[in-house]
mmCIF file of C-alpha atoms and ligand atoms in Angstrom:
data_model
loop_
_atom_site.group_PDB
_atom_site.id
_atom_site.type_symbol
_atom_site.label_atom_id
_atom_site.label_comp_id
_atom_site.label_asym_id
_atom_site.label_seq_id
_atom_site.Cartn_x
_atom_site.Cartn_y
_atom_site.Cartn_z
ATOM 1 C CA UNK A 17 -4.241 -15.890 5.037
ATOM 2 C CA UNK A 18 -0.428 -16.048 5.144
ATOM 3 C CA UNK A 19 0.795 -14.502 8.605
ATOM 4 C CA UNK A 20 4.955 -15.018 8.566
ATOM 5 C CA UNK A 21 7.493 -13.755 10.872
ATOM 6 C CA UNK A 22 10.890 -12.944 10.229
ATOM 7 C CA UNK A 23 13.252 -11.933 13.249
ATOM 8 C CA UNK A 24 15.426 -9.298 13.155
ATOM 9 C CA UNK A 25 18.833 -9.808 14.712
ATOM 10 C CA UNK A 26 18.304 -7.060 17.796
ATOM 11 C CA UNK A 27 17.918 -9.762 20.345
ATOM 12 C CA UNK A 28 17.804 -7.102 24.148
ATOM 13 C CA UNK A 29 16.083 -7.110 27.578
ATOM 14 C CA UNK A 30 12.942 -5.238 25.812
ATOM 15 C CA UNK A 31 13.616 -6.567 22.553
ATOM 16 C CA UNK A 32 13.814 -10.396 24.020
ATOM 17 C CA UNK A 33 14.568 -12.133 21.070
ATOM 18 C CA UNK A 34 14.942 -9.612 18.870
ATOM 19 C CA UNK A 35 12.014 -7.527 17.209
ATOM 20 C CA UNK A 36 9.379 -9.595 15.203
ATOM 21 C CA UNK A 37 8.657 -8.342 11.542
ATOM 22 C CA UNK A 38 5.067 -9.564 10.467
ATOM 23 C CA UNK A 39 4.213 -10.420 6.750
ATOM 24 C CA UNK A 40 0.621 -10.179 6.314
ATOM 25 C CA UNK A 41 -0.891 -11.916 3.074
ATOM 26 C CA UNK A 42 0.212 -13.759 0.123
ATOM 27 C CA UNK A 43 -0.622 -11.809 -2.917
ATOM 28 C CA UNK A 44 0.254 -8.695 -2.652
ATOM 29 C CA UNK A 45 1.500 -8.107 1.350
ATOM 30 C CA UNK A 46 1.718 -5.711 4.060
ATOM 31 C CA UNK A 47 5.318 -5.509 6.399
ATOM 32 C CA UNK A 48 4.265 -4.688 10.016
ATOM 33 C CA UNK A 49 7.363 -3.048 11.739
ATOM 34 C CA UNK A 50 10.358 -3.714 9.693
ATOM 35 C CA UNK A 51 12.837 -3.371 12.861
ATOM 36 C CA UNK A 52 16.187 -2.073 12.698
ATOM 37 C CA UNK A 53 17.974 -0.626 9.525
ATOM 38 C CA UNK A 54 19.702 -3.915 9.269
ATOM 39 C CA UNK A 55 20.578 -4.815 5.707
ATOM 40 C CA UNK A 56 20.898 -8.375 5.659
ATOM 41 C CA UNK A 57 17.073 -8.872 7.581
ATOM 42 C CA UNK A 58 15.344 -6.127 5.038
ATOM 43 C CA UNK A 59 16.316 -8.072 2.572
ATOM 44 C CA UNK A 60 15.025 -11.551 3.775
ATOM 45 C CA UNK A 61 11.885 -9.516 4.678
ATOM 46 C CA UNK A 62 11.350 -7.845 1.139
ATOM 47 C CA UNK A 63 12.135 -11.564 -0.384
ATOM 48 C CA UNK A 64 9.345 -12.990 2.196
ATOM 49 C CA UNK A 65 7.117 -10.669 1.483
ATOM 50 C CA UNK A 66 7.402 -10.756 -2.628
ATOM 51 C CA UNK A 67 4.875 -8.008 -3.828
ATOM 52 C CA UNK A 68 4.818 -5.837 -1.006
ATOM 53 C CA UNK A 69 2.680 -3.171 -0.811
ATOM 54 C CA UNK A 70 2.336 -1.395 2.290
ATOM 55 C CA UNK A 71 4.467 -0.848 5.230
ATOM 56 C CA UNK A 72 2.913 -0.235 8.730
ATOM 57 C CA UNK A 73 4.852 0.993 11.433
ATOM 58 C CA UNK A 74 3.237 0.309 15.189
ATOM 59 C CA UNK A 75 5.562 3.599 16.541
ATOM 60 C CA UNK A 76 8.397 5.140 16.135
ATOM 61 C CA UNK A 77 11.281 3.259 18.650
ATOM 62 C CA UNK A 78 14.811 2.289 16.995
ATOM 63 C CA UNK A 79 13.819 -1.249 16.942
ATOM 64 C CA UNK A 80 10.598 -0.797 14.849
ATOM 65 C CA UNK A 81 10.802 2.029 12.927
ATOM 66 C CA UNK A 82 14.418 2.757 10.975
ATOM 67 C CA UNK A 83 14.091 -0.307 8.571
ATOM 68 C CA UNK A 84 11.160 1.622 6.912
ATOM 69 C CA UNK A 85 13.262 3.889 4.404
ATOM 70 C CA UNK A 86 15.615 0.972 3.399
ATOM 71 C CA UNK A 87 12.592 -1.300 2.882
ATOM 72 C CA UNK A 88 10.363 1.358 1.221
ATOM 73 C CA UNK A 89 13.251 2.636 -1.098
ATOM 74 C CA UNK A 90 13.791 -1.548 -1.963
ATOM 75 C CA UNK A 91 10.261 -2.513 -2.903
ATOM 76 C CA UNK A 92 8.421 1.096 -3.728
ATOM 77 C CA UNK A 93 5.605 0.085 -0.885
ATOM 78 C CA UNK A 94 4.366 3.425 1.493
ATOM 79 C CA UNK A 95 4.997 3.835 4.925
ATOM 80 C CA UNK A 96 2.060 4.223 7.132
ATOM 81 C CA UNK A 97 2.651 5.072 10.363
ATOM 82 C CA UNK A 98 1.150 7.473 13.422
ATOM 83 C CA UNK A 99 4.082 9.566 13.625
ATOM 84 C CA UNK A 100 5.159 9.179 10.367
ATOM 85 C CA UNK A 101 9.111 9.601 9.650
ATOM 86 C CA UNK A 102 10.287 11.653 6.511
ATOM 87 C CA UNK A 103 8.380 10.773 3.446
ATOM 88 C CA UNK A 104 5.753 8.165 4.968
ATOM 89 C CA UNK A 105 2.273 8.835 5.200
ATOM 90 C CA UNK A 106 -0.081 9.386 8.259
ATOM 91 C CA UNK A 107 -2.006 7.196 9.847
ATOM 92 C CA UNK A 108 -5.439 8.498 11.722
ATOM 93 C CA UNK A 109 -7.171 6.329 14.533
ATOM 94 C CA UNK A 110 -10.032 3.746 12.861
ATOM 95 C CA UNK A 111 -8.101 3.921 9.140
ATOM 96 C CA UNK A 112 -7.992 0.909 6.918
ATOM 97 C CA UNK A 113 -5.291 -0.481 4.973
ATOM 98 C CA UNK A 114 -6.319 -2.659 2.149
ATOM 99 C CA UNK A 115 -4.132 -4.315 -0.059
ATOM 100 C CA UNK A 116 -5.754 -7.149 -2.078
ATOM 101 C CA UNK A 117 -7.529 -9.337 0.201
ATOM 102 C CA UNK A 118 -6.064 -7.998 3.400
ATOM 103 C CA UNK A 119 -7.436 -5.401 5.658
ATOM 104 C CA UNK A 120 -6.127 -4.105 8.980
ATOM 105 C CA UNK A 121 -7.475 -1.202 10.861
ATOM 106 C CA UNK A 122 -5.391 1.119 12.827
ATOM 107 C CA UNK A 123 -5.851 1.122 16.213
ATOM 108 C CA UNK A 124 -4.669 3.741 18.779
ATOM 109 C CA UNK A 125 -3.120 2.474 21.586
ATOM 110 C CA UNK A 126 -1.082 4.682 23.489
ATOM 111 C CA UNK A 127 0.503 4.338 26.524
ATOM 112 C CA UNK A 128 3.980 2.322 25.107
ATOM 113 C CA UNK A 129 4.683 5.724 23.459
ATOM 114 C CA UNK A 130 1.856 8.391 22.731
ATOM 115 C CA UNK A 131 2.151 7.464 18.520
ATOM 116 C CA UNK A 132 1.371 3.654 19.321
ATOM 117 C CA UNK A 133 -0.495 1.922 16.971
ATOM 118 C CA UNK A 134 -1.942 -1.532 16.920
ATOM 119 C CA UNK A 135 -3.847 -3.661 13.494
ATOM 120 C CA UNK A 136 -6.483 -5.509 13.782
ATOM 121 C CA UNK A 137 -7.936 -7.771 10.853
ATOM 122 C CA UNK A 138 -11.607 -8.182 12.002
ATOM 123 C CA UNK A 139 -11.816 -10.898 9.769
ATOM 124 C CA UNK A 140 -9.584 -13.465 11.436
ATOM 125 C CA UNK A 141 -9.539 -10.967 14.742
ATOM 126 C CA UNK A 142 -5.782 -11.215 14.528
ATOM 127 C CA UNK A 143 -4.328 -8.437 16.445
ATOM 128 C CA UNK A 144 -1.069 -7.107 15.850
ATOM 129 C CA UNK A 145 -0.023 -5.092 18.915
ATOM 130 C CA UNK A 146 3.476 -4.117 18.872
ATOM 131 C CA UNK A 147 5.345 -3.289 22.123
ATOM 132 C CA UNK A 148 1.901 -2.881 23.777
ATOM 133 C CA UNK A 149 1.325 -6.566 24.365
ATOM 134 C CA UNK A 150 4.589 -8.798 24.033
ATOM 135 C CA UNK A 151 4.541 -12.503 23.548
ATOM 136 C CA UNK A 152 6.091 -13.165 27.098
ATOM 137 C CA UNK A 153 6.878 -10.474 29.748
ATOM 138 C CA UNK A 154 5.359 -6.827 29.976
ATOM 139 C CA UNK A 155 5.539 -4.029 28.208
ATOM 140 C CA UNK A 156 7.825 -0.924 28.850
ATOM 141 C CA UNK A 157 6.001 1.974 30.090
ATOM 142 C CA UNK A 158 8.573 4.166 30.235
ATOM 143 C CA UNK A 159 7.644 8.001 31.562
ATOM 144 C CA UNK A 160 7.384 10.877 30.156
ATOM 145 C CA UNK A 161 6.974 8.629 26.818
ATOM 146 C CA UNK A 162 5.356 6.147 28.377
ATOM 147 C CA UNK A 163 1.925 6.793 30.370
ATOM 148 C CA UNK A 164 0.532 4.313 32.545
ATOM 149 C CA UNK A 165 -3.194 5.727 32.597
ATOM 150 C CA UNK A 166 -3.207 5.752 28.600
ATOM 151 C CA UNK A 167 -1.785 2.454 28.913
ATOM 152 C CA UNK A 168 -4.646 0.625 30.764
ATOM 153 C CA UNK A 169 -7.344 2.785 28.348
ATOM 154 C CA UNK A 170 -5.552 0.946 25.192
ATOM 155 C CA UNK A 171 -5.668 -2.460 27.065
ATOM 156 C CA UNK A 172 -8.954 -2.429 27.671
ATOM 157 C CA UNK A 173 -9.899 -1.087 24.366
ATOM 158 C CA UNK A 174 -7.842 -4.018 22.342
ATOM 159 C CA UNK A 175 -9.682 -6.425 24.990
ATOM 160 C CA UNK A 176 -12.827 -4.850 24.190
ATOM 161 C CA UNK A 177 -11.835 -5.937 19.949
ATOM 162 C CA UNK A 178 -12.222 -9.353 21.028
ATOM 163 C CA UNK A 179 -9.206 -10.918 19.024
ATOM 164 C CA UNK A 180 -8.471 -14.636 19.026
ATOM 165 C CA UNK A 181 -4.761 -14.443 18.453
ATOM 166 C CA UNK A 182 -1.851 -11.485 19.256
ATOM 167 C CA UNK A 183 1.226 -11.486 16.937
ATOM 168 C CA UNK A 184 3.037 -8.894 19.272
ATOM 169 C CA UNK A 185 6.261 -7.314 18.392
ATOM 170 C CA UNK A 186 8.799 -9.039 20.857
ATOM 171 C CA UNK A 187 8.487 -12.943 21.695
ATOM 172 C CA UNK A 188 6.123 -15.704 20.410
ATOM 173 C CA UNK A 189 2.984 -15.588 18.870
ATOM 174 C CA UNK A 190 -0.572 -15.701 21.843
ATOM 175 C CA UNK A 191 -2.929 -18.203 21.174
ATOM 176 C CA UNK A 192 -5.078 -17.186 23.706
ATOM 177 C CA UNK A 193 -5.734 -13.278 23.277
ATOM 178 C CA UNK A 194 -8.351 -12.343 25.889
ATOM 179 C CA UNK A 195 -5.991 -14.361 27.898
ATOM 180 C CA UNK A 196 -3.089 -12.472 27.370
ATOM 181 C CA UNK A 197 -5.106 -8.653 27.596
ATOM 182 C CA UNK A 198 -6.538 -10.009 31.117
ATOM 183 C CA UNK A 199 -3.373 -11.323 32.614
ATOM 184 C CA UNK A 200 -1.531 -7.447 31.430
ATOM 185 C CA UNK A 201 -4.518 -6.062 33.919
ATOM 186 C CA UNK A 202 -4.087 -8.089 36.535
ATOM 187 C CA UNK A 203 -0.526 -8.022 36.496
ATOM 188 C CA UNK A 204 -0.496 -3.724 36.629
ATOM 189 C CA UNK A 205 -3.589 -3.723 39.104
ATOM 190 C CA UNK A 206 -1.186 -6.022 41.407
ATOM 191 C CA UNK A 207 1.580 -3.705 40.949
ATOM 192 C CA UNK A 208 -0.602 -1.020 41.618
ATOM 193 C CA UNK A 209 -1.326 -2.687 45.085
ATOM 194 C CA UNK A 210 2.658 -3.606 45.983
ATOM 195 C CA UNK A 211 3.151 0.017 44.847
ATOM 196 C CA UNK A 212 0.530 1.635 47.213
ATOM 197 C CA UNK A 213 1.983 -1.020 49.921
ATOM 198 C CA UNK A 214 5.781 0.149 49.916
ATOM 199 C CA UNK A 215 4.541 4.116 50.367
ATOM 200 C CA UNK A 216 2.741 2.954 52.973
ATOM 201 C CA UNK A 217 4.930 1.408 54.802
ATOM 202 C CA UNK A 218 7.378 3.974 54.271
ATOM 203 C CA UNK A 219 9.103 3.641 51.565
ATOM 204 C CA UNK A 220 9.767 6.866 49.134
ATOM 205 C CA UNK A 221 11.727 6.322 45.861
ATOM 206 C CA UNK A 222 11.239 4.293 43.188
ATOM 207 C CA UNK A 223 14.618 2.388 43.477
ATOM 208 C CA UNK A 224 13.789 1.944 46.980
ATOM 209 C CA UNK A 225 10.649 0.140 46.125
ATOM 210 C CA UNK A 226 11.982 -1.751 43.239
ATOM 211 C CA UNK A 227 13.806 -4.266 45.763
ATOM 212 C CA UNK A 228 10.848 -4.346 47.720
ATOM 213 C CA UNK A 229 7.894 -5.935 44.756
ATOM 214 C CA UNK A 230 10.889 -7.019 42.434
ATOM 215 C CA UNK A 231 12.937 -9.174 44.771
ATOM 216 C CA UNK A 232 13.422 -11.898 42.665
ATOM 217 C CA UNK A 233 14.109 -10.528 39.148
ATOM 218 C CA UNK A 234 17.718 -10.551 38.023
ATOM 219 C CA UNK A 235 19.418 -7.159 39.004
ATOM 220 C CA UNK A 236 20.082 -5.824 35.806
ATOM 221 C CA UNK A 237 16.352 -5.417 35.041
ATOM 222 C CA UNK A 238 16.158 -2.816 38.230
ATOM 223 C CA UNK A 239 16.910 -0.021 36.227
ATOM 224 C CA UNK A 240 13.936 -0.859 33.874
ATOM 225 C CA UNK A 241 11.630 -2.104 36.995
ATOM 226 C CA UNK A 242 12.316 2.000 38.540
ATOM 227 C CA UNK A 243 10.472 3.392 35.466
ATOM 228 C CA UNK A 244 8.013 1.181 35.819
ATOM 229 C CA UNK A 245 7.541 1.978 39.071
ATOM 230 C CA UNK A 246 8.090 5.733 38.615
ATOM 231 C CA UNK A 247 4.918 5.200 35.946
ATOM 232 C CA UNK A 248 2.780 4.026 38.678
ATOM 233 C CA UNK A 249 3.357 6.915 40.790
ATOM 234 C CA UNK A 250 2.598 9.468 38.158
ATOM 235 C CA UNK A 251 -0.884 7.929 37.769
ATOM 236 C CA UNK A 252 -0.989 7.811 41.207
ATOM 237 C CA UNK A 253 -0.189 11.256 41.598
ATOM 238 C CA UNK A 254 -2.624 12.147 38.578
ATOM 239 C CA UNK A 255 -5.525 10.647 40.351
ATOM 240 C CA UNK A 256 -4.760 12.407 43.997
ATOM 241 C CA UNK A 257 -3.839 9.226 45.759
ATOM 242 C CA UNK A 258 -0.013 10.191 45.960
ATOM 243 C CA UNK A 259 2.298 13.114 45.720
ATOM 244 C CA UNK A 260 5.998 14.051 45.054
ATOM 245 C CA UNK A 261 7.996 16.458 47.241
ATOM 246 C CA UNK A 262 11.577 17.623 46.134
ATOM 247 C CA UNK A 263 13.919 18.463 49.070
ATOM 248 C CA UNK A 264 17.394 19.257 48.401
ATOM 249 C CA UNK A 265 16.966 18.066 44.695
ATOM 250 C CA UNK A 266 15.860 14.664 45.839
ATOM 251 C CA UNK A 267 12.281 13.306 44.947
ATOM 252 C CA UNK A 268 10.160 11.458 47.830
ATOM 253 C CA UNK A 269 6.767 10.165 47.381
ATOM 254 C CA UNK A 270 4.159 9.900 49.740
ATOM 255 C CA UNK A 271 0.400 8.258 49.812
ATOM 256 C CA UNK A 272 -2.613 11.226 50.059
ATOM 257 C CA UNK A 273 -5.003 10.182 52.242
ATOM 258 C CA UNK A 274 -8.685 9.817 50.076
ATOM 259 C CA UNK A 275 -10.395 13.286 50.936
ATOM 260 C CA UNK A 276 -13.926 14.256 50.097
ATOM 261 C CA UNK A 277 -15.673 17.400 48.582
ATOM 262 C CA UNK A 278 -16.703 19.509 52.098
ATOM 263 C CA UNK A 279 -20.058 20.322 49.621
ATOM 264 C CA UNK A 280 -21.399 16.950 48.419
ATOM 265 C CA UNK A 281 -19.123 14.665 49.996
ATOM 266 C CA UNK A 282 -17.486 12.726 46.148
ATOM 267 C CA UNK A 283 -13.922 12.416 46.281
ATOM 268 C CA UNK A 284 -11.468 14.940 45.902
ATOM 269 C CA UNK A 285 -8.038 14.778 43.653
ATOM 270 C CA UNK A 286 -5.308 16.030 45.464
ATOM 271 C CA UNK A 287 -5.704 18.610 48.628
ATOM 272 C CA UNK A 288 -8.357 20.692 47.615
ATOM 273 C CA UNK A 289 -11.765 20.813 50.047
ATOM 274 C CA UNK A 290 -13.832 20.965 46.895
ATOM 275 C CA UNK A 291 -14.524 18.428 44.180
ATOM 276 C CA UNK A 292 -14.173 19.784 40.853
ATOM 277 C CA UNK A 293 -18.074 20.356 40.015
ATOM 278 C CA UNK A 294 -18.887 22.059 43.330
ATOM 279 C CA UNK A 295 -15.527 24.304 42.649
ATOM 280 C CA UNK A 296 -16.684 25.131 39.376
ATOM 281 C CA UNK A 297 -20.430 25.670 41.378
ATOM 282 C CA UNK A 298 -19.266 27.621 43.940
ATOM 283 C CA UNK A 299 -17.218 30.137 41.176
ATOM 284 C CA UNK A 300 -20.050 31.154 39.379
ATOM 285 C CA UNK A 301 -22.409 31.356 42.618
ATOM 286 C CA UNK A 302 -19.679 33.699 43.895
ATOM 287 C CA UNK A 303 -19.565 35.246 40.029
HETATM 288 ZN ZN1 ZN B 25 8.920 0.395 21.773
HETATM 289 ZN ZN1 ZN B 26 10.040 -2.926 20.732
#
């Protein structure tokens, strides 16, 4: 089955070299992201792609999404997407799109954005995944969009497909998928660790602990490397193990120490004495 890329001209620091529109069969096709409304690459896509008949969009960021009017109005194909713009049609979890001999399921990944979406073709467990796995790097996980905890759910479930090979939506295609989805793990359960190991020794923003775990990345990725970190905390904070306290409009984090339920002894989120069954327990034997 024909799989052909054609890269749009939006090379960035998330884009890398630019965002990767996927053609997807040779009769009649699917376009997976078009990119940017860029005239000149919507055309070489719609030529590339001859009969196309669907349009899939893997969310709904300025370097995926806009080309999908342009594109759609060109060739007559629908727009599928999650969070569908004006005029395209909505995608569910688990749908299929089949256009002659090609089918792709949708497949929710949030975390990148809450609208993510990645396609798999069982078939030749090719996995198309968007900004949620890039061919070299990490992804963004950029807060409130972005949502670390979501995040790691959607990795696990697109390790969990078993695919063979990722055609992601920045950088080159990965041969080695199950590879790729283990190293992503790794890389935000080590993080996770450097995170946890700046509050602890003191450390409370998250520009103060970018220098500390990203050294030796070129200063202009800082800014990107704080929301990033700034993700981390959130989760953090979401499963009790740190907190944020504003004083004088400033935000400092700190670590929680682990507590445990007074009653049965599980742990506790956050500074309560009870865990959430034996609160729930102890309301209705006081009820
Ligand atoms: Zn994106
Ligand atoms: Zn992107």
């Amino acid at each position: 089955m024909r799989i052909l890329r054609v890269l749009a001209p939006n090379p960035g620091i998330r884009e890398l070299e630019g965002t990767n529109t996927w053609i997807v069969g040779d009769g009649p096709s699917i376009a997976i992201d078009p990119g940017p409304d860029d005239a000149g690459h919507l055309r070489e896509v719609a030529r590339e792609a001859g009969h196309l008949a669907a349009i899939l969009l893997t969310h709904d960021h300025p370097d995926h999404a806009p080309g999908a009017a342009a594109l759609a109005a060109a060739t007559g194909a629908p727009v599928y997407a999650a969070r569908p713009p004006e005029g395209a049609k909505r995608l569910t979890d688990g749908q299929r799109i089949v256009v002659g001999d090609v089918v792709l399921s949708a497949i929710a990944t949030p975390g990148h954005t809450p609208d993510h979406i990645a396609y798999f073709d069982e078939r030749h467990r090719s996995l198309f995944t968007g900004d949620a796995v890039l061919g070299r790097g990490t992804s963004v996980i950029d807060p409130p969009e972005g949502d670390l905890t979501s995040y790691l759910r959607s990795l696990r479930r697109m390790r969990e497909l078993s695919p063979s090979v990722i055609y992601p939506g920045h950088g080159p295609v990965v041969l080695d998928a199950p590879g790729k989805l283990e190293e992503y793990v790794q890389h935000r359960a080590a993080r996770e660790e450097q995170v946890l190991a700046a509050l602890a020794s003191g450390v409370r923003t998250p520009e103060e602990i970018v220098p500390a775990i990203y050294g030796d990345h070129p200063a202009d990725l800082h800014p990107l490397a704080a929301r990033s970190v700034l993700a981390h905390l959130l989760k953090l904070e979401n499963e009790g193990r740190a907190e944020r306290r504003t004083t004088a409009g400033a935000v400092r984090w700190t670590l929680l120490e682990p507590r445990t339920c007074v009653r049965c002894g599980r742990p506790v989120k956050g500074r309560g004495l009870l865990c959430g069954p034996c609160s729930l327990a102890v309301l209705q034997e006081s009820g």
